[in-house]
PDB file of C-alpha atoms in Angstrom:
ATOM      1  CA  MET A   1     -15.682  -5.728  35.186  1.00  0.00           C
ATOM      2  CA  VAL A   2     -12.024  -6.136  35.904  1.00  0.00           C
ATOM      3  CA  GLY A   3     -13.457  -9.519  37.962  1.00  0.00           C
ATOM      4  CA  ASN A   4     -15.036 -10.616  34.713  1.00  0.00           C
ATOM      5  CA  GLN A   5     -12.377 -10.495  32.070  1.00  0.00           C
ATOM      6  CA  THR A   6     -11.371 -13.693  30.223  1.00  0.00           C
ATOM      7  CA  MET A   7      -8.156 -14.048  28.409  1.00  0.00           C
ATOM      8  CA  VAL A   8      -8.620 -13.752  24.862  1.00  0.00           C
ATOM      9  CA  THR A   9      -7.291 -16.108  22.774  1.00  0.00           C
ATOM     10  CA  GLU A  10      -8.692 -15.716  19.400  1.00  0.00           C
ATOM     11  CA  PHE A  11     -10.934 -13.156  17.308  1.00  0.00           C
ATOM     12  CA  LEU A  12     -13.783 -14.309  14.999  1.00  0.00           C
ATOM     13  CA  LEU A  13     -13.477 -11.951  11.194  1.00  0.00           C
ATOM     14  CA  LEU A  14     -17.113 -11.334  10.389  1.00  0.00           C
ATOM     15  CA  GLY A  15     -15.512 -10.808   6.796  1.00  0.00           C
ATOM     16  CA  PHE A  16     -19.058 -10.249   4.386  1.00  0.00           C
ATOM     17  CA  PRO A  17     -22.239 -10.859   5.394  1.00  0.00           C
ATOM     18  CA  LEU A  18     -22.889 -13.067   2.142  1.00  0.00           C
ATOM     19  CA  GLY A  19     -24.324 -16.609   1.741  1.00  0.00           C
ATOM     20  CA  PRO A  20     -22.707 -19.341   0.560  1.00  0.00           C
ATOM     21  CA  LYS A  21     -22.853 -20.133  -3.103  1.00  0.00           C
ATOM     22  CA  MET A  22     -21.631 -15.834  -2.853  1.00  0.00           C
ATOM     23  CA  GLN A  23     -18.195 -16.130  -0.214  1.00  0.00           C
ATOM     24  CA  VAL A  24     -17.495 -18.771  -2.851  1.00  0.00           C
ATOM     25  CA  LEU A  25     -17.537 -17.311  -5.711  1.00  0.00           C
ATOM     26  CA  LEU A  26     -15.696 -14.833  -4.374  1.00  0.00           C
ATOM     27  CA  PHE A  27     -12.890 -16.337  -3.306  1.00  0.00           C
ATOM     28  CA  GLY A  28     -12.679 -18.052  -6.605  1.00  0.00           C
ATOM     29  CA  LEU A  29     -12.533 -14.415  -8.474  1.00  0.00           C
ATOM     30  CA  PHE A  30      -9.912 -13.221  -5.337  1.00  0.00           C
ATOM     31  CA  SER A  31      -7.639 -16.119  -5.148  1.00  0.00           C
ATOM     32  CA  LEU A  32      -7.676 -15.028  -8.791  1.00  0.00           C
ATOM     33  CA  PHE A  33      -6.942 -11.563  -8.369  1.00  0.00           C
ATOM     34  CA  TYR A  34      -4.153 -12.850  -5.972  1.00  0.00           C
ATOM     35  CA  ALA A  35      -2.188 -14.264  -8.176  1.00  0.00           C
ATOM     36  CA  PHE A  36      -2.455 -11.212 -10.783  1.00  0.00           C
ATOM     37  CA  THR A  37      -0.921  -9.090  -7.990  1.00  0.00           C
ATOM     38  CA  LEU A  38       1.727 -11.393  -6.727  1.00  0.00           C
ATOM     39  CA  LEU A  39       2.590 -12.352 -10.341  1.00  0.00           C
ATOM     40  CA  GLY A  40       2.358  -8.462 -11.786  1.00  0.00           C
ATOM     41  CA  ASN A  41       4.798  -7.329  -8.623  1.00  0.00           C
ATOM     42  CA  GLY A  42       6.695 -10.327  -8.733  1.00  0.00           C
ATOM     43  CA  ALA A  43       7.744  -9.297 -12.783  1.00  0.00           C
ATOM     44  CA  ILE A  44       7.931  -5.319 -11.426  1.00  0.00           C
ATOM     45  CA  LEU A  45      10.778  -6.719  -8.822  1.00  0.00           C
ATOM     46  CA  ALA A  46      12.695  -9.269 -11.544  1.00  0.00           C
ATOM     47  CA  LEU A  47      12.132  -6.541 -13.833  1.00  0.00           C
ATOM     48  CA  SER A  48      14.066  -3.822 -11.994  1.00  0.00           C
ATOM     49  CA  CYS A  49      16.694  -6.520 -10.777  1.00  0.00           C
ATOM     50  CA  LEU A  50      17.563  -8.184 -13.755  1.00  0.00           C
ATOM     51  CA  ASP A  51      17.543  -5.997 -16.710  1.00  0.00           C
ATOM     52  CA  PRO A  52      20.265  -3.426 -16.750  1.00  0.00           C
ATOM     53  CA  ARG A  53      18.321  -0.734 -18.368  1.00  0.00           C
ATOM     54  CA  LEU A  54      16.527  -0.285 -15.098  1.00  0.00           C
ATOM     55  CA  HIS A  55      18.786   0.033 -12.669  1.00  0.00           C
ATOM     56  CA  THR A  56      17.644   3.583 -12.383  1.00  0.00           C
ATOM     57  CA  PRO A  57      16.737   5.343  -9.181  1.00  0.00           C
ATOM     58  CA  MET A  58      13.012   5.597  -9.884  1.00  0.00           C
ATOM     59  CA  TYR A  59      13.592   1.562 -11.093  1.00  0.00           C
ATOM     60  CA  PHE A  60      14.856   1.256  -7.656  1.00  0.00           C
ATOM     61  CA  PHE A  61      12.197   3.224  -5.637  1.00  0.00           C
ATOM     62  CA  LEU A  62       9.772   1.129  -7.817  1.00  0.00           C
ATOM     63  CA  SER A  63      11.081  -2.596  -6.796  1.00  0.00           C
ATOM     64  CA  HIS A  64      10.796  -1.392  -3.248  1.00  0.00           C
ATOM     65  CA  LEU A  65       6.911  -0.605  -3.689  1.00  0.00           C
ATOM     66  CA  ALA A  66       6.083  -4.086  -5.493  1.00  0.00           C
ATOM     67  CA  ILE A  67       7.812  -5.864  -2.238  1.00  0.00           C
ATOM     68  CA  VAL A  68       5.610  -3.706  -0.064  1.00  0.00           C
ATOM     69  CA  ASP A  69       2.401  -4.646  -2.120  1.00  0.00           C
ATOM     70  CA  ILE A  70       3.274  -8.119  -2.178  1.00  0.00           C
ATOM     71  CA  ALA A  71       3.962  -7.925   1.457  1.00  0.00           C
ATOM     72  CA  TYR A  72       0.497  -6.047   1.982  1.00  0.00           C
ATOM     73  CA  ALA A  73      -1.012  -8.578  -0.282  1.00  0.00           C
ATOM     74  CA  CYS A  74       0.116 -11.663   1.521  1.00  0.00           C
ATOM     75  CA  ASN A  75      -0.997  -9.929   4.761  1.00  0.00           C
ATOM     76  CA  THR A  76      -4.155  -9.811   4.486  1.00  0.00           C
ATOM     77  CA  VAL A  77      -5.963 -11.615   1.527  1.00  0.00           C
ATOM     78  CA  PRO A  78      -5.068 -15.455   3.053  1.00  0.00           C
ATOM     79  CA  GLN A  79      -6.919 -15.046   5.676  1.00  0.00           C
ATOM     80  CA  MET A  80      -9.653 -13.240   4.433  1.00  0.00           C
ATOM     81  CA  LEU A  81      -9.721 -16.359   1.242  1.00  0.00           C
ATOM     82  CA  LEU A  82      -9.853 -18.653   4.499  1.00  0.00           C
ATOM     83  CA  ASN A  83     -12.515 -17.255   6.236  1.00  0.00           C
ATOM     84  CA  LEU A  84     -14.473 -17.118   3.070  1.00  0.00           C
ATOM     85  CA  LEU A  85     -14.413 -20.671   2.614  1.00  0.00           C
ATOM     86  CA  ASP A  86     -15.159 -20.844   6.412  1.00  0.00           C
ATOM     87  CA  PRO A  87     -16.949 -17.858   8.179  1.00  0.00           C
ATOM     88  CA  ALA A  88     -16.623 -19.282  11.697  1.00  0.00           C
ATOM     89  CA  LEU A  89     -12.638 -20.156  10.969  1.00  0.00           C
ATOM     90  CA  PRO A  90     -10.965 -17.791  14.060  1.00  0.00           C
ATOM     91  CA  ILE A  91      -7.567 -16.178  14.451  1.00  0.00           C
ATOM     92  CA  SER A  92      -5.715 -15.905  17.299  1.00  0.00           C
ATOM     93  CA  PHE A  93      -4.554 -13.137  19.581  1.00  0.00           C
ATOM     94  CA  GLY A  94      -1.262 -13.141  18.107  1.00  0.00           C
ATOM     95  CA  GLY A  95      -1.962 -13.554  15.077  1.00  0.00           C
ATOM     96  CA  CYS A  96      -4.338 -10.716  14.514  1.00  0.00           C
ATOM     97  CA  MET A  97      -1.886  -8.449  16.746  1.00  0.00           C
ATOM     98  CA  THR A  98       1.034  -9.119  13.830  1.00  0.00           C
ATOM     99  CA  GLN A  99      -1.270  -8.462  11.163  1.00  0.00           C
ATOM    100  CA  THR A 100      -2.229  -5.358  12.219  1.00  0.00           C
ATOM    101  CA  PHE A 101       1.153  -4.257  12.923  1.00  0.00           C
ATOM    102  CA  LEU A 102       2.550  -5.694   9.141  1.00  0.00           C
ATOM    103  CA  PHE A 103      -0.837  -3.298   8.002  1.00  0.00           C
ATOM    104  CA  LEU A 104       0.673  -0.216   9.544  1.00  0.00           C
ATOM    105  CA  THR A 105       4.031  -0.878   8.767  1.00  0.00           C
ATOM    106  CA  PHE A 106       3.287  -1.308   4.820  1.00  0.00           C
ATOM    107  CA  ALA A 107       0.825   1.540   5.259  1.00  0.00           C
ATOM    108  CA  HIS A 108       2.526   3.750   6.210  1.00  0.00           C
ATOM    109  CA  THR A 109       5.980   2.160   4.070  1.00  0.00           C
ATOM    110  CA  GLU A 110       3.987   2.825   1.148  1.00  0.00           C
ATOM    111  CA  CYS A 111       3.510   6.329   2.016  1.00  0.00           C
ATOM    112  CA  LEU A 112       6.746   7.860   2.049  1.00  0.00           C
ATOM    113  CA  LEU A 113       7.962   5.024  -0.417  1.00  0.00           C
ATOM    114  CA  LEU A 114       5.240   7.495  -2.683  1.00  0.00           C
ATOM    115  CA  VAL A 115       6.866  10.845  -1.720  1.00  0.00           C
ATOM    116  CA  MET A 116      10.302   9.421  -2.402  1.00  0.00           C
ATOM    117  CA  MET A 117       9.355   8.508  -5.682  1.00  0.00           C
ATOM    118  CA  SER A 118       7.852  11.913  -6.291  1.00  0.00           C
ATOM    119  CA  TYR A 119      11.132  13.844  -5.443  1.00  0.00           C
ATOM    120  CA  ASP A 120      12.448  11.582  -7.738  1.00  0.00           C
ATOM    121  CA  ARG A 121      10.540  12.258 -10.422  1.00  0.00           C
ATOM    122  CA  TYR A 122      11.206  16.468  -9.446  1.00  0.00           C
ATOM    123  CA  VAL A 123      14.764  16.178  -9.314  1.00  0.00           C
ATOM    124  CA  ALA A 124      14.526  14.378 -12.771  1.00  0.00           C
ATOM    125  CA  ILE A 125      12.827  17.247 -14.735  1.00  0.00           C
ATOM    126  CA  CYS A 126      13.467  20.213 -13.089  1.00  0.00           C
ATOM    127  CA  GLN A 127      16.942  19.904 -11.851  1.00  0.00           C
ATOM    128  CA  PRO A 128      17.865  17.428 -14.726  1.00  0.00           C
ATOM    129  CA  LEU A 129      21.692  18.571 -14.977  1.00  0.00           C
ATOM    130  CA  ARG A 130      22.167  18.126 -11.226  1.00  0.00           C
ATOM    131  CA  TYR A 131      20.149  14.982 -11.157  1.00  0.00           C
ATOM    132  CA  SER A 132      23.065  12.254 -10.828  1.00  0.00           C
ATOM    133  CA  ALA A 133      24.096  14.038  -7.996  1.00  0.00           C
ATOM    134  CA  ILE A 134      21.848  14.133  -5.843  1.00  0.00           C
ATOM    135  CA  MET A 135      20.141  11.360  -6.407  1.00  0.00           C
ATOM    136  CA  GLY A 136      23.454   9.265  -6.171  1.00  0.00           C
ATOM    137  CA  TRP A 137      22.603   5.789  -4.306  1.00  0.00           C
ATOM    138  CA  ARG A 138      24.082   6.166  -1.374  1.00  0.00           C
ATOM    139  CA  ILE A 139      21.255   8.823  -1.068  1.00  0.00           C
ATOM    140  CA  CYS A 140      18.612   6.778  -2.737  1.00  0.00           C
ATOM    141  CA  ILE A 141      19.233   3.959  -0.362  1.00  0.00           C
ATOM    142  CA  GLY A 142      19.070   6.139   2.593  1.00  0.00           C
ATOM    143  CA  LEU A 143      15.509   6.957   1.537  1.00  0.00           C
ATOM    144  CA  VAL A 144      14.443   3.952   1.256  1.00  0.00           C
ATOM    145  CA  VAL A 145      15.536   2.725   4.599  1.00  0.00           C
ATOM    146  CA  THR A 146      14.545   5.720   6.287  1.00  0.00           C
ATOM    147  CA  SER A 147      10.706   4.912   4.800  1.00  0.00           C
ATOM    148  CA  TRP A 148      11.073   1.611   6.074  1.00  0.00           C
ATOM    149  CA  ILE A 149      12.232   2.590   9.494  1.00  0.00           C
ATOM    150  CA  LEU A 150      10.022   4.893  10.102  1.00  0.00           C
ATOM    151  CA  GLY A 151       6.697   2.925   8.927  1.00  0.00           C
ATOM    152  CA  VAL A 152       8.050  -0.037  11.376  1.00  0.00           C
ATOM    153  CA  SER A 153       8.385   2.808  14.117  1.00  0.00           C
ATOM    154  CA  LEU A 154       5.201   4.614  13.445  1.00  0.00           C
ATOM    155  CA  ALA A 155       3.642   0.847  13.381  1.00  0.00           C
ATOM    156  CA  LEU A 156       5.269  -0.046  16.130  1.00  0.00           C
ATOM    157  CA  VAL A 157       3.747   3.062  18.243  1.00  0.00           C
ATOM    158  CA  HIS A 158       0.514   1.643  17.802  1.00  0.00           C
ATOM    159  CA  LEU A 159       0.921  -1.774  19.008  1.00  0.00           C
ATOM    160  CA  ILE A 160       2.999  -1.064  22.302  1.00  0.00           C
ATOM    161  CA  LEU A 161      -0.843   1.005  23.113  1.00  0.00           C
ATOM    162  CA  LEU A 162      -2.720  -1.449  21.352  1.00  0.00           C
ATOM    163  CA  LEU A 163      -1.085  -4.930  23.516  1.00  0.00           C
ATOM    164  CA  PRO A 164      -2.106  -3.283  27.028  1.00  0.00           C
ATOM    165  CA  LEU A 165      -5.885  -3.295  25.625  1.00  0.00           C
ATOM    166  CA  PRO A 166      -8.431  -5.761  27.702  1.00  0.00           C
ATOM    167  CA  PHE A 167     -10.650  -7.831  25.282  1.00  0.00           C
ATOM    168  CA  CYS A 168     -13.175  -9.138  27.670  1.00  0.00           C
ATOM    169  CA  GLY A 169     -16.175  -9.105  25.458  1.00  0.00           C
ATOM    170  CA  SER A 170     -16.973  -9.258  22.154  1.00  0.00           C
ATOM    171  CA  GLN A 171     -14.287 -11.271  19.834  1.00  0.00           C
ATOM    172  CA  LYS A 172     -16.225 -10.853  16.447  1.00  0.00           C
ATOM    173  CA  VAL A 173     -14.395  -7.602  15.087  1.00  0.00           C
ATOM    174  CA  ASN A 174     -16.519  -6.529  12.234  1.00  0.00           C
ATOM    175  CA  HIS A 175     -13.762  -6.823   9.345  1.00  0.00           C
ATOM    176  CA  PHE A 176     -12.141  -9.128   6.724  1.00  0.00           C
ATOM    177  CA  PHE A 177      -8.843  -8.711   8.597  1.00  0.00           C
ATOM    178  CA  CYS A 178      -7.292  -7.033  12.003  1.00  0.00           C
ATOM    179  CA  GLU A 179      -8.038  -3.218  11.075  1.00  0.00           C
ATOM    180  CA  ILE A 180      -6.743  -1.234  14.096  1.00  0.00           C
ATOM    181  CA  LEU A 181     -10.007   0.712  14.502  1.00  0.00           C
ATOM    182  CA  ALA A 182     -12.371  -2.676  14.170  1.00  0.00           C
ATOM    183  CA  VAL A 183     -10.289  -4.172  16.636  1.00  0.00           C
ATOM    184  CA  LEU A 184     -10.330  -0.907  18.934  1.00  0.00           C
ATOM    185  CA  LYS A 185     -14.207  -1.835  19.291  1.00  0.00           C
ATOM    186  CA  VAL A 186     -13.784  -4.821  20.978  1.00  0.00           C
ATOM    187  CA  ALA A 187     -12.249  -3.387  23.460  1.00  0.00           C
ATOM    188  CA  CYS A 188     -13.515  -3.437  27.045  1.00  0.00           C
ATOM    189  CA  ALA A 189     -11.957  -0.137  27.961  1.00  0.00           C
ATOM    190  CA  ASP A 190     -11.846   3.392  26.776  1.00  0.00           C
ATOM    191  CA  THR A 191      -9.843   3.669  23.428  1.00  0.00           C
ATOM    192  CA  HIS A 192     -10.092   7.672  22.671  1.00  0.00           C
ATOM    193  CA  ILE A 193      -6.567   7.659  23.094  1.00  0.00           C
ATOM    194  CA  ASN A 194      -5.811   4.634  20.593  1.00  0.00           C
ATOM    195  CA  GLU A 195      -8.045   6.103  17.959  1.00  0.00           C
ATOM    196  CA  VAL A 196      -6.228   9.954  18.306  1.00  0.00           C
ATOM    197  CA  LEU A 197      -3.707   8.354  17.672  1.00  0.00           C
ATOM    198  CA  VAL A 198      -4.783   6.614  14.757  1.00  0.00           C
ATOM    199  CA  LEU A 199      -6.307   9.558  12.788  1.00  0.00           C
ATOM    200  CA  ALA A 200      -2.959  11.789  14.323  1.00  0.00           C
ATOM    201  CA  GLY A 201      -1.330   9.026  12.719  1.00  0.00           C
ATOM    202  CA  ALA A 202      -2.968   9.366   9.599  1.00  0.00           C
ATOM    203  CA  ALA A 203      -3.050  12.888   9.386  1.00  0.00           C
ATOM    204  CA  SER A 204       0.765  13.103  10.027  1.00  0.00           C
ATOM    205  CA  VAL A 205       2.077  10.486   7.044  1.00  0.00           C
ATOM    206  CA  LEU A 206      -1.491  11.102   4.515  1.00  0.00           C
ATOM    207  CA  VAL A 207      -1.814  14.743   4.552  1.00  0.00           C
ATOM    208  CA  GLY A 208       1.650  16.054   5.249  1.00  0.00           C
ATOM    209  CA  PRO A 209       3.686  13.733   2.241  1.00  0.00           C
ATOM    210  CA  PHE A 210      -0.076  14.284   0.090  1.00  0.00           C
ATOM    211  CA  SER A 211       0.824  18.048   0.095  1.00  0.00           C
ATOM    212  CA  SER A 212       4.273  17.616  -0.500  1.00  0.00           C
ATOM    213  CA  ILE A 213       3.737  15.359  -3.546  1.00  0.00           C
ATOM    214  CA  VAL A 214       1.247  17.873  -4.594  1.00  0.00           C
ATOM    215  CA  VAL A 215       3.580  20.906  -4.533  1.00  0.00           C
ATOM    216  CA  SER A 216       6.450  18.902  -6.338  1.00  0.00           C
ATOM    217  CA  TYR A 217       4.189  18.332  -9.164  1.00  0.00           C
ATOM    218  CA  ALA A 218       2.885  21.696  -9.497  1.00  0.00           C
ATOM    219  CA  HIS A 219       6.456  22.391 -10.185  1.00  0.00           C
ATOM    220  CA  ILE A 220       7.142  19.097 -12.668  1.00  0.00           C
ATOM    221  CA  LEU A 221       4.553  20.624 -14.297  1.00  0.00           C
ATOM    222  CA  GLY A 222       5.429  24.435 -15.057  1.00  0.00           C
ATOM    223  CA  ALA A 223       8.835  22.461 -15.599  1.00  0.00           C
ATOM    224  CA  ILE A 224       6.797  19.638 -18.578  1.00  0.00           C
ATOM    225  CA  LEU A 225       5.274  23.067 -20.043  1.00  0.00           C
ATOM    226  CA  LYS A 226       8.128  25.124 -20.484  1.00  0.00           C
ATOM    227  CA  ILE A 227       9.679  21.959 -22.468  1.00  0.00           C
ATOM    228  CA  GLN A 228      10.156  22.919 -26.751  1.00  0.00           C
ATOM    229  CA  SER A 229       9.820  19.637 -27.492  1.00  0.00           C
ATOM    230  CA  GLY A 230       7.266  17.366 -28.340  1.00  0.00           C
ATOM    231  CA  GLU A 231       9.127  14.263 -27.760  1.00  0.00           C
ATOM    232  CA  GLY A 232      10.289  15.568 -24.527  1.00  0.00           C
ATOM    233  CA  ARG A 233       7.372  16.648 -23.522  1.00  0.00           C
ATOM    234  CA  GLN A 234       5.394  13.448 -24.044  1.00  0.00           C
ATOM    235  CA  LYS A 235       8.076  11.412 -22.047  1.00  0.00           C
ATOM    236  CA  ALA A 236       7.971  13.719 -18.902  1.00  0.00           C
ATOM    237  CA  PHE A 237       4.070  12.961 -18.761  1.00  0.00           C
ATOM    238  CA  SER A 238       4.318   9.528 -19.528  1.00  0.00           C
ATOM    239  CA  THR A 239       7.202   8.801 -16.895  1.00  0.00           C
ATOM    240  CA  CYS A 240       4.662  11.222 -14.043  1.00  0.00           C
ATOM    241  CA  SER A 241       1.038   9.720 -14.970  1.00  0.00           C
ATOM    242  CA  SER A 242       1.780   6.400 -14.076  1.00  0.00           C
ATOM    243  CA  HIS A 243       3.031   7.355 -10.477  1.00  0.00           C
ATOM    244  CA  LEU A 244       0.421  10.486 -10.255  1.00  0.00           C
ATOM    245  CA  CYS A 245      -2.114   7.136 -11.056  1.00  0.00           C
ATOM    246  CA  VAL A 246      -0.844   5.225  -7.680  1.00  0.00           C
ATOM    247  CA  VAL A 247      -0.635   8.401  -5.859  1.00  0.00           C
ATOM    248  CA  GLY A 248      -4.374   9.112  -6.756  1.00  0.00           C
ATOM    249  CA  LEU A 249      -5.712   5.521  -5.414  1.00  0.00           C
ATOM    250  CA  PHE A 250      -3.862   4.917  -2.961  1.00  0.00           C
ATOM    251  CA  TYR A 251      -3.972   8.595  -0.957  1.00  0.00           C
ATOM    252  CA  GLY A 252      -7.734   9.312  -1.914  1.00  0.00           C
ATOM    253  CA  THR A 253      -8.530   5.821  -0.730  1.00  0.00           C
ATOM    254  CA  ALA A 254      -7.013   6.156   2.955  1.00  0.00           C
ATOM    255  CA  ILE A 255      -7.215   9.984   3.492  1.00  0.00           C
ATOM    256  CA  VAL A 256     -10.914   9.235   2.985  1.00  0.00           C
ATOM    257  CA  MET A 257     -11.086   6.096   5.113  1.00  0.00           C
ATOM    258  CA  TYR A 258      -8.743   7.639   8.372  1.00  0.00           C
ATOM    259  CA  ILE A 259      -9.473  11.128   8.297  1.00  0.00           C
ATOM    260  CA  GLY A 260     -13.177  11.353   6.994  1.00  0.00           C
ATOM    261  CA  PRO A 261     -16.090  10.759   8.950  1.00  0.00           C
ATOM    262  CA  GLN A 262     -16.078   7.854  11.550  1.00  0.00           C
ATOM    263  CA  HIS A 263     -19.944   7.533  12.061  1.00  0.00           C
ATOM    264  CA  GLY A 264     -23.035   5.857  11.127  1.00  0.00           C
ATOM    265  CA  ASP A 265     -23.340   4.336   7.833  1.00  0.00           C
ATOM    266  CA  SER A 266     -20.150   5.170   7.062  1.00  0.00           C
ATOM    267  CA  LYS A 267     -17.826   2.767   9.168  1.00  0.00           C
ATOM    268  CA  GLU A 268     -19.612   0.228   6.877  1.00  0.00           C
ATOM    269  CA  GLN A 269     -18.970   1.579   3.325  1.00  0.00           C
ATOM    270  CA  LYS A 270     -15.169   1.974   4.632  1.00  0.00           C
ATOM    271  CA  LYS A 271     -14.957  -1.719   5.012  1.00  0.00           C
ATOM    272  CA  TYR A 272     -15.136  -2.254   1.475  1.00  0.00           C
ATOM    273  CA  LEU A 273     -13.041   0.831   0.263  1.00  0.00           C
ATOM    274  CA  LEU A 274     -10.365  -0.566   2.670  1.00  0.00           C
ATOM    275  CA  LEU A 275     -10.916  -3.668   0.644  1.00  0.00           C
ATOM    276  CA  PHE A 276     -10.056  -1.805  -2.394  1.00  0.00           C
ATOM    277  CA  HIS A 277      -7.332   0.206  -0.669  1.00  0.00           C
ATOM    278  CA  SER A 278      -5.303  -2.926   0.601  1.00  0.00           C
ATOM    279  CA  PHE A 279      -6.313  -6.112  -2.045  1.00  0.00           C
ATOM    280  CA  PHE A 280      -7.019  -4.145  -5.315  1.00  0.00           C
ATOM    281  CA  ASN A 281      -4.358  -1.234  -5.041  1.00  0.00           C
ATOM    282  CA  PRO A 282      -1.625  -3.809  -4.879  1.00  0.00           C
ATOM    283  CA  MET A 283      -2.986  -5.297  -8.225  1.00  0.00           C
ATOM    284  CA  LEU A 284      -3.532  -2.234 -10.316  1.00  0.00           C
ATOM    285  CA  ASN A 285      -0.443  -0.478  -9.267  1.00  0.00           C
ATOM    286  CA  PRO A 286       2.329  -3.015 -11.753  1.00  0.00           C
ATOM    287  CA  LEU A 287      -0.846  -2.601 -14.168  1.00  0.00           C
ATOM    288  CA  ILE A 288      -0.947   1.262 -13.954  1.00  0.00           C
ATOM    289  CA  TYR A 289       3.487   1.227 -14.154  1.00  0.00           C
ATOM    290  CA  SER A 290       3.335  -1.368 -17.270  1.00  0.00           C
ATOM    291  CA  LEU A 291       0.627  -0.393 -19.285  1.00  0.00           C
ATOM    292  CA  ARG A 292       1.597   3.381 -18.693  1.00  0.00           C
ATOM    293  CA  ASN A 293       5.645   3.091 -18.693  1.00  0.00           C
ATOM    294  CA  LYS A 294       7.226   2.581 -22.056  1.00  0.00           C
ATOM    295  CA  GLU A 295      10.968   1.493 -20.522  1.00  0.00           C
ATOM    296  CA  VAL A 296       8.583  -1.347 -18.546  1.00  0.00           C
ATOM    297  CA  LYS A 297       7.097  -2.295 -21.468  1.00  0.00           C
ATOM    298  CA  CYS A 298      10.256  -2.539 -23.565  1.00  0.00           C
ATOM    299  CA  ALA A 299      11.822  -4.642 -20.778  1.00  0.00           C
ATOM    300  CA  LEU A 300       9.507  -7.175 -20.454  1.00  0.00           C
ATOM    301  CA  LYS A 301       9.835  -8.099 -24.360  1.00  0.00           C
ATOM    302  CA  ARG A 302      13.607  -8.183 -24.168  1.00  0.00           C
ATOM    303  CA  MET A 303      13.460 -10.385 -20.994  1.00  0.00           C
ATOM    304  CA  LEU A 304      10.955 -12.611 -23.501  1.00  0.00           C
ATOM    305  CA  ILE A 305      12.841 -12.798 -26.339  1.00  0.00           C
ATOM    306  CA  LYS A 306      15.732 -13.440 -24.365  1.00  0.00           C
ATOM    307  CA  GLU A 307      13.671 -16.561 -22.974  1.00  0.00           C
ATOM    308  CA  ARG A 308      12.889 -18.049 -26.001  1.00  0.00           C
ATOM    309  CA  THR A 309      16.758 -17.577 -27.365  1.00  0.00           C
ATOM    310  CA  PRO A 310      18.323 -20.738 -27.948  1.00  0.00           C
TER     311      PRO A 310
END
């Protein structure tokens, strides 16, 4: 096998086995969703930066979540759209490795950012008198920087183990982007260590953080039920419900994909589930926060009124 190895310079992403007409239809539909993703998250980012009333830790974390969602979409969607127009269009080896690394970086970072956001809500509701002291700007910046550093570091570990693998057989990746498990399938070497590491990494950044979020919200729920004022209780529920929706969508799909069974027909089903996770989640997040968050809606109205006023 070693003697027959040739250097792989590109991969072919198989994407979705559909007819030409359906591929053109999906191209138009996904292009529209891609635009909504960029506009929605861009609006959240702009509001968080420009509106002084949103200069709080909660919206500081939310602005970084919007950055991650924009990066998520920009990393995977353009190549997918190109492959819908031309299924035979390859992706270079370097481009594939970069796409894998960036996807893992953004996935790990979003996991950790969602934990930071749940901690922020826990302090705000369970320890309101100490909120300003605990969630100072130095702490918030430190938490965000830590999330990014850990996200990059964990992705780098996977990339370092992936790059030395020989790719001497099929160059066809059964996915719509260079997802790490799909890329490992076309390597002509034992990838058991890589697959175990992916599972261990998924468990560390999914199960642990998700458990901490569940514990945080158990305390939050107990604190909300003790609030005497109906208006105060409703406000606390509204600020937490949007975050819970995002947590449920992100962690739910990620846990099923990377910790659930990896055999049989489930692999093909998980490819479509990952489409929802990496494409539709970033599009839905700004909708969830804008529709269920009164402060975001008010900030958007103030900005629109300001633009119309000469």
